[in-house]
Amino acid sequence: MFRDIQRKKQALSPEECAEILKETRRGVLSVTGDDGYPYGMPLNHYYDGETGTLWFHSGKTGHKIDALRRSDKASFCVMDEGVKNPGEWWLTFRSVVVFGRIRFLDDYDRAVEISRRLSLLFTDDEAYIEREIEHSGPSVLVFALEPEHITGKRVSER
């Protein structure tokens, strides 16, 4: 059902993929958009290392949400910042692509918990986070990408 990566020597282990998903803050969620066109959008995410679930938050309406309601299939791609070794002009970086299905979260208390975890990736100002949740929480939609297939690889740009 899912293709293997072609350059197997560049493949990352499942543990390395999980590490990158946990360490990165943003990636690109890709869905099937209007009229069958691909639609990719940058999103921040929270990776739950215990369950392997990727969590996102969004407004409750729009192109992305319409697409996700039409088809629950999606992919999410992240890459690390890369490393430039002394004397080299190129970067070596690692990327991960997750294929899976979207699940919308209906439990408000759980949505607040996920929103809080996601916010803590960007700031430790808990008072600010609580004000934002109180103000925006009711208008936020939280959804999960439940992975069905994950690949990762190390690439040099040279």
Short mmCIF file of C-alpha atoms in Angstrom, two decimals:
data_model
loop_
_atom_site.label_atom_id
_atom_site.label_comp_id
_atom_site.label_asym_id
_atom_site.label_seq_id
_atom_site.Cartn_x
_atom_site.Cartn_y
_atom_site.Cartn_z
CA MET A 1 0.00 0.00 0.00
CA PHE A 2 2.77 2.48 0.92
CA ARG A 3 5.98 2.72 -1.06
CA ASP A 4 9.38 2.09 0.48
CA ILE A 5 12.00 4.78 0.08
CA GLN A 6 14.31 4.10 -2.85
CA ARG A 7 17.64 4.95 -1.22
CA LYS A 8 17.56 2.56 1.69
CA LYS A 9 21.04 3.56 2.88
CA GLN A 10 19.61 6.98 3.70
CA ALA A 11 16.67 5.57 5.68
CA LEU A 12 16.22 6.64 9.28
CA SER A 13 15.24 4.25 12.04
CA PRO A 14 11.78 4.51 13.63
CA GLU A 15 13.48 5.96 16.72
CA GLU A 16 15.18 8.70 14.67
CA CYS A 17 11.87 9.51 12.98
CA ALA A 18 10.17 9.85 16.38
CA GLU A 19 12.99 12.08 17.63
CA ILE A 20 12.63 14.43 14.65
CA LEU A 21 8.85 14.58 15.01
CA LYS A 22 9.27 15.45 18.67
CA GLU A 23 12.00 18.07 18.12
CA THR A 24 10.51 19.92 15.15
CA ARG A 25 7.86 22.55 15.68
CA ARG A 26 6.47 22.99 12.18
CA GLY A 27 5.81 20.97 9.08
CA VAL A 28 3.58 20.82 6.03
CA LEU A 29 0.24 19.02 6.17
CA SER A 30 -0.89 17.89 2.72
CA VAL A 31 -4.44 16.95 1.82
CA THR A 32 -6.59 16.62 -1.28
CA GLY A 33 -8.01 20.09 -1.78
CA ASP A 34 -10.66 21.58 -4.02
CA ASP A 35 -11.16 19.91 -7.42
CA GLY A 36 -8.61 17.22 -6.50
CA TYR A 37 -5.67 19.63 -6.35
CA PRO A 38 -3.02 18.92 -3.72
CA TYR A 39 -3.20 21.40 -0.86
CA GLY A 40 -0.28 21.74 1.52
CA MET A 41 -0.17 24.16 4.41
CA PRO A 42 2.47 24.86 7.06
CA LEU A 43 1.30 23.99 10.56
CA ASN A 44 2.83 23.68 13.97
CA HIS A 45 2.31 20.36 15.71
CA TYR A 46 2.65 18.44 18.93
CA TYR A 47 3.97 14.88 18.71
CA ASP A 48 2.82 12.50 21.44
CA GLY A 49 5.73 10.07 21.72
CA GLU A 50 3.72 7.60 23.80
CA THR A 51 0.96 7.10 21.24
CA GLY A 52 2.76 8.23 18.08
CA THR A 53 -0.07 10.67 17.36
CA LEU A 54 0.52 14.08 15.80
CA TRP A 55 -1.76 16.83 17.08
CA PHE A 56 -2.76 20.09 15.39
CA HIS A 57 -5.09 22.98 16.11
CA SER A 58 -6.96 25.19 13.70
CA GLY A 59 -9.97 27.37 13.19
CA LYS A 60 -13.17 25.41 12.70
CA THR A 61 -13.76 26.38 9.08
CA GLY A 62 -11.78 26.94 5.90
CA HIS A 63 -10.16 25.17 2.96
CA LYS A 64 -8.11 22.81 5.14
CA ILE A 65 -11.06 21.72 7.29
CA ASP A 66 -13.32 21.27 4.25
CA ALA A 67 -10.66 19.06 2.64
CA LEU A 68 -10.17 17.01 5.81
CA ARG A 69 -13.92 16.45 6.16
CA ARG A 70 -14.08 15.21 2.54
CA SER A 71 -11.17 12.79 3.02
CA ASP A 72 -9.46 11.82 6.23
CA LYS A 73 -6.25 10.82 4.42
CA ALA A 74 -3.31 13.18 4.85
CA SER A 75 0.47 13.35 4.95
CA PHE A 76 2.71 15.49 7.11
CA CYS A 77 6.34 16.33 6.32
CA VAL A 78 8.94 17.78 8.66
CA MET A 79 12.68 18.32 8.40
CA ASP A 80 15.31 19.34 10.86
CA GLU A 81 17.49 22.45 10.50
CA GLY A 82 20.32 20.49 8.92
CA VAL A 83 24.03 20.50 9.68
CA LYS A 84 26.79 22.22 7.74
CA ASN A 85 30.15 20.67 8.50
CA PRO A 86 33.30 22.84 8.44
CA GLY A 87 34.70 23.20 4.94
CA GLU A 88 31.47 22.03 3.28
CA TRP A 89 29.01 24.26 1.42
CA TRP A 90 26.09 21.84 1.65
CA LEU A 91 23.71 20.91 4.41
CA THR A 92 22.95 17.42 5.57
CA PHE A 93 19.44 17.22 6.96
CA ARG A 94 16.88 14.65 8.04
CA SER A 95 13.25 14.57 6.98
CA VAL A 96 10.23 12.54 7.99
CA VAL A 97 6.98 11.94 6.11
CA VAL A 98 3.95 10.59 7.98
CA PHE A 99 0.97 9.13 6.14
CA GLY A 100 -2.20 8.60 8.09
CA ARG A 101 -5.79 9.47 8.82
CA ILE A 102 -7.22 12.52 10.50
CA ARG A 103 -9.41 12.26 13.57
CA PHE A 104 -11.26 15.31 14.89
CA LEU A 105 -11.33 15.67 18.65
CA ASP A 106 -14.79 16.26 20.14
CA ASP A 107 -13.74 16.24 23.81
CA TYR A 108 -13.32 19.92 24.83
CA ASP A 109 -11.25 19.17 27.95
CA ARG A 110 -8.86 16.99 25.94
CA ALA A 111 -8.68 19.68 23.24
CA VAL A 112 -7.66 22.22 25.89
CA GLU A 113 -5.00 19.82 27.18
CA ILE A 114 -3.58 19.31 23.67
CA SER A 115 -3.70 23.06 22.98
CA ARG A 116 -1.78 23.67 26.20
CA ARG A 117 0.90 21.10 25.27
CA LEU A 118 1.21 22.60 21.81
CA SER A 119 1.53 26.11 23.23
CA LEU A 120 4.22 25.04 25.69
CA LEU A 121 6.44 24.16 22.73
CA PHE A 122 6.63 27.89 21.94
CA THR A 123 6.41 29.64 25.30
CA ASP A 124 6.60 28.78 28.98
CA ASP A 125 4.37 31.74 29.89
CA GLU A 126 1.54 29.71 31.41
CA ALA A 127 -0.54 32.78 32.26
CA TYR A 128 -0.46 33.84 28.60
CA ILE A 129 -1.41 30.32 27.48
CA GLU A 130 -4.36 30.18 29.88
CA ARG A 131 -5.62 33.61 28.69
CA GLU A 132 -5.40 32.46 25.07
CA ILE A 133 -7.22 29.21 25.83
CA GLU A 134 -9.95 31.07 27.71
CA HIS A 135 -10.31 33.60 24.89
CA SER A 136 -9.90 31.36 21.82
CA GLY A 137 -10.54 27.84 23.13
CA PRO A 138 -14.18 27.64 22.06
CA SER A 139 -13.31 28.60 18.46
CA VAL A 140 -10.41 26.14 18.11
CA LEU A 141 -10.64 22.75 16.44
CA VAL A 142 -8.09 20.15 17.55
CA PHE A 143 -7.38 17.17 15.33
CA ALA A 144 -4.98 14.25 15.22
CA LEU A 145 -3.05 12.54 12.47
CA GLU A 146 -2.99 8.85 13.34
CA PRO A 147 0.07 7.44 11.53
CA GLU A 148 -0.30 4.46 9.23
CA HIS A 149 3.15 4.71 7.64
CA ILE A 150 6.25 6.73 8.54
CA THR A 151 9.44 7.12 6.53
CA GLY A 152 12.50 9.18 7.21
CA LYS A 153 15.80 9.77 5.49
CA ARG A 154 19.07 11.63 5.74
CA VAL A 155 19.97 13.75 2.70
CA SER A 156 23.05 15.74 1.70
CA GLU A 157 22.37 18.64 -0.66
CA ARG A 158 25.56 18.18 -2.65
#
